[in-house]
Amino acid sequence: MQILAIDLGSDVLPALALGAEPPEPDVMERPPRSRRERLFSSAVVGRILFLGGIQALCVTTVFFWHVGSSGIPFDDFTKDTPVYREAITMVQAGIVLSQFFNALAVRTDRQSILNVGLLSNPALLAAGGFGIALMAAISYVPLLQDVFHTAPLDAADWAVLTGLGTLPLIADEVRKWWLRRRADPPKGAQR
């Protein structure tokens, strides 16, 4: 149920909003792609593994950190333990938040999101806000807690998850900077 909520609540609408994203300004200056280039080129697969790996590492760390910090020995830890519900809620919220920041990151391939403007795609912001609001409802509304087996998160949990959620965006900004740096010749050098 949680996976379905993530897919329907925080993936579909942002994907539609990303589909309406205007192309990067320098797209016509780039050489055309080869007709033989696959949709999932090595660059695309590499970016998926890079950003997905960061997200997976963060939410897995949050899960084990929350369980470990509870003081309950792992041998005594079961799905009926309230800490388990808290931990899986943190994982679900972590995925939703990191997906929002990931959507901001993948708006461009090389250009910084700061140059494009964080607020320049209001549909994406609204879609991300909807996904986060849905996650909050799943966390706080008792009926939804019963359906999704979740628990309420406190402000510190949300702060940790937001901080970790920004890591894919920051990492992709560094990647884009590196690509731009490699593509631009040093000042004073001839082309």
Short mmCIF file of C-alpha atoms in Angstrom, two decimals:
data_model
loop_
_atom_site.label_atom_id
_atom_site.label_comp_id
_atom_site.label_asym_id
_atom_site.label_seq_id
_atom_site.Cartn_x
_atom_site.Cartn_y
_atom_site.Cartn_z
CA MET A 1 0.00 0.00 0.00
CA GLN A 2 2.82 2.39 0.81
CA ILE A 3 4.52 1.78 -2.52
CA LEU A 4 1.24 2.43 -4.31
CA ALA A 5 0.81 5.68 -2.36
CA ILE A 6 4.33 6.77 -3.34
CA ASP A 7 3.79 5.87 -6.99
CA LEU A 8 0.39 7.52 -7.32
CA GLY A 9 0.86 10.38 -4.89
CA SER A 10 4.37 11.60 -5.49
CA ASP A 11 5.52 10.25 -8.86
CA VAL A 12 2.71 10.65 -11.39
CA LEU A 13 1.95 14.37 -11.04
CA PRO A 14 5.61 15.47 -10.89
CA ALA A 15 6.33 13.36 -13.99
CA LEU A 16 3.54 15.15 -15.86
CA ALA A 17 4.87 18.53 -14.69
CA LEU A 18 8.39 17.59 -15.81
CA GLY A 19 6.99 16.69 -19.23
CA ALA A 20 5.95 20.32 -19.65
CA GLU A 21 9.38 21.65 -18.66
CA PRO A 22 10.85 23.89 -21.39
CA PRO A 23 14.15 22.72 -22.92
CA GLU A 24 17.46 24.06 -21.67
CA PRO A 25 18.56 27.25 -23.47
CA ASP A 26 21.65 25.64 -25.03
CA VAL A 27 19.86 22.53 -26.36
CA MET A 28 20.19 23.67 -29.99
CA GLU A 29 23.94 24.24 -29.58
CA ARG A 30 24.54 20.60 -28.69
CA PRO A 31 25.29 18.05 -31.39
CA PRO A 32 22.33 15.84 -32.30
CA ARG A 33 22.00 12.46 -30.69
CA SER A 34 22.88 9.47 -32.78
CA ARG A 35 19.93 7.56 -34.22
CA ARG A 36 21.40 4.47 -32.60
CA GLU A 37 21.52 6.00 -29.13
CA ARG A 38 19.19 4.16 -26.82
CA LEU A 39 16.60 5.85 -24.68
CA PHE A 40 18.45 4.54 -21.64
CA SER A 41 21.94 5.61 -22.67
CA SER A 42 24.87 5.06 -20.35
CA ALA A 43 24.60 8.70 -19.23
CA VAL A 44 20.91 8.30 -18.36
CA VAL A 45 21.46 4.99 -16.56
CA GLY A 46 24.44 6.48 -14.73
CA ARG A 47 22.36 9.42 -13.54
CA ILE A 48 19.55 7.11 -12.41
CA LEU A 49 22.00 4.96 -10.45
CA PHE A 50 23.75 8.03 -9.02
CA LEU A 51 20.61 9.80 -7.77
CA GLY A 52 18.73 6.60 -6.91
CA GLY A 53 21.73 5.30 -4.99
CA ILE A 54 21.84 8.45 -2.87
CA GLN A 55 18.12 8.21 -2.15
CA ALA A 56 18.32 4.51 -1.28
CA LEU A 57 21.32 5.01 0.99
CA CYS A 58 19.60 7.89 2.81
CA VAL A 59 16.29 6.14 3.49
CA THR A 60 17.98 2.88 4.47
CA THR A 61 20.20 4.79 6.87
CA VAL A 62 17.17 6.56 8.35
CA PHE A 63 15.40 3.23 8.88
CA PHE A 64 18.31 1.58 10.69
CA TRP A 65 19.16 4.77 12.60
CA HIS A 66 15.58 5.06 13.90
CA VAL A 67 15.39 1.40 14.87
CA GLY A 68 18.87 1.44 16.43
CA SER A 69 18.27 4.64 18.40
CA SER A 70 15.07 3.22 19.92
CA GLY A 71 17.05 1.01 22.27
CA ILE A 72 15.11 -2.09 21.24
CA PRO A 73 17.46 -4.98 20.46
CA PHE A 74 17.15 -6.10 16.86
CA ASP A 75 16.23 -9.62 18.07
CA ASP A 76 13.14 -8.18 19.81
CA PHE A 77 12.13 -5.99 16.90
CA THR A 78 8.96 -7.07 15.07
CA LYS A 79 6.45 -5.46 12.73
CA ASP A 80 4.11 -5.07 15.72
CA THR A 81 6.59 -2.80 17.50
CA PRO A 82 5.47 0.86 17.31
CA VAL A 83 9.03 1.83 16.40
CA TYR A 84 8.69 -0.30 13.27
CA ARG A 85 5.71 1.78 12.12
CA GLU A 86 7.65 4.96 12.84
CA ALA A 87 10.67 3.67 10.93
CA ILE A 88 8.72 2.65 7.83
CA THR A 89 6.83 5.96 7.94
CA MET A 90 10.19 7.75 7.96
CA VAL A 91 11.31 5.68 4.97
CA GLN A 92 8.13 6.48 3.06
CA ALA A 93 8.33 10.19 3.91
CA GLY A 94 12.05 10.16 3.05
CA ILE A 95 11.30 8.72 -0.38
CA VAL A 96 8.57 11.30 -1.02
CA LEU A 97 10.76 14.22 0.05
CA SER A 98 13.82 13.03 -1.85
CA GLN A 99 11.68 12.43 -4.94
CA PHE A 100 10.54 16.06 -4.75
CA PHE A 101 14.13 17.31 -4.63
CA ASN A 102 15.11 14.78 -7.28
CA ALA A 103 12.38 16.19 -9.56
CA LEU A 104 13.88 19.65 -9.11
CA ALA A 105 17.32 18.26 -9.94
CA VAL A 106 16.33 16.48 -13.16
CA ARG A 107 14.61 19.52 -14.64
CA THR A 108 17.86 20.19 -16.47
CA ASP A 109 20.71 18.05 -17.66
CA ARG A 110 23.54 20.59 -17.37
CA GLN A 111 22.16 23.96 -16.33
CA SER A 112 21.98 24.79 -12.63
CA ILE A 113 18.53 24.87 -11.09
CA LEU A 114 19.50 28.25 -9.66
CA ASN A 115 19.83 29.64 -13.20
CA VAL A 116 16.54 28.09 -14.32
CA GLY A 117 14.81 29.30 -11.17
CA LEU A 118 13.43 27.18 -8.38
CA LEU A 119 9.96 28.67 -8.86
CA SER A 120 9.85 28.65 -12.67
CA ASN A 121 7.77 25.46 -12.90
CA PRO A 122 4.78 26.08 -10.61
CA ALA A 123 3.09 22.85 -11.76
CA LEU A 124 6.07 20.85 -10.45
CA LEU A 125 6.00 22.69 -7.13
CA ALA A 126 2.26 22.08 -6.80
CA ALA A 127 2.69 18.39 -7.67
CA GLY A 128 5.49 18.04 -5.13
CA GLY A 129 3.44 19.87 -2.53
CA PHE A 130 0.53 17.52 -3.17
CA GLY A 131 2.78 14.47 -2.67
CA ILE A 132 4.18 15.86 0.58
CA ALA A 133 0.68 16.80 1.83
CA LEU A 134 -0.55 13.30 1.00
CA MET A 135 2.40 11.84 2.92
CA ALA A 136 1.59 14.06 5.90
CA ALA A 137 -2.03 12.87 5.79
CA ILE A 138 -0.86 9.25 5.66
CA SER A 139 1.31 9.97 8.69
CA TYR A 140 -1.21 11.91 10.82
CA VAL A 141 -4.78 10.90 9.93
CA PRO A 142 -5.74 7.90 12.12
CA LEU A 143 -7.81 6.18 9.41
CA LEU A 144 -4.92 6.44 6.93
CA GLN A 145 -2.47 5.30 9.61
CA ASP A 146 -4.49 2.10 9.94
CA VAL A 147 -4.64 1.55 6.18
CA PHE A 148 -0.94 2.29 5.53
CA HIS A 149 0.45 1.05 8.89
CA THR A 150 2.14 4.38 9.56
CA ALA A 151 2.82 6.51 12.61
CA PRO A 152 2.98 10.27 13.16
CA LEU A 153 6.35 11.94 12.61
CA ASP A 154 7.56 14.82 14.75
CA ALA A 155 9.21 18.03 13.57
CA ALA A 156 12.72 16.65 14.16
CA ASP A 157 11.92 13.65 11.94
CA TRP A 158 10.72 15.94 9.14
CA ALA A 159 13.82 18.13 9.54
CA VAL A 160 16.16 15.12 9.23
CA LEU A 161 14.23 13.79 6.23
CA THR A 162 14.22 17.19 4.51
CA GLY A 163 17.96 17.54 5.04
CA LEU A 164 18.63 14.09 3.62
CA GLY A 165 16.09 14.69 0.86
CA THR A 166 18.09 17.64 -0.43
CA LEU A 167 21.19 15.48 -0.96
CA PRO A 168 20.18 14.27 -4.46
CA LEU A 169 19.60 17.88 -5.54
CA ILE A 170 22.94 19.03 -4.12
CA ALA A 171 24.78 16.06 -5.61
CA ASP A 172 23.24 16.64 -9.04
CA GLU A 173 24.12 20.34 -8.88
CA VAL A 174 27.75 19.32 -8.30
CA ARG A 175 27.50 16.89 -11.22
CA LYS A 176 26.11 19.63 -13.49
CA TRP A 177 28.83 22.04 -12.39
CA TRP A 178 31.42 19.40 -13.27
CA LEU A 179 29.87 18.86 -16.73
CA ARG A 180 29.80 22.61 -17.42
CA ARG A 181 33.37 22.99 -16.22
CA ARG A 182 34.56 20.20 -18.52
CA ALA A 183 32.62 21.61 -21.50
CA ASP A 184 33.78 25.22 -21.12
CA PRO A 185 37.39 25.90 -22.13
CA PRO A 186 39.54 27.77 -19.61
CA LYS A 187 39.56 31.54 -20.02
CA GLY A 188 42.19 32.64 -22.50
CA ALA A 189 42.27 29.25 -24.23
CA GLN A 190 41.39 29.02 -27.90
CA ARG A 191 38.73 26.75 -29.25
#
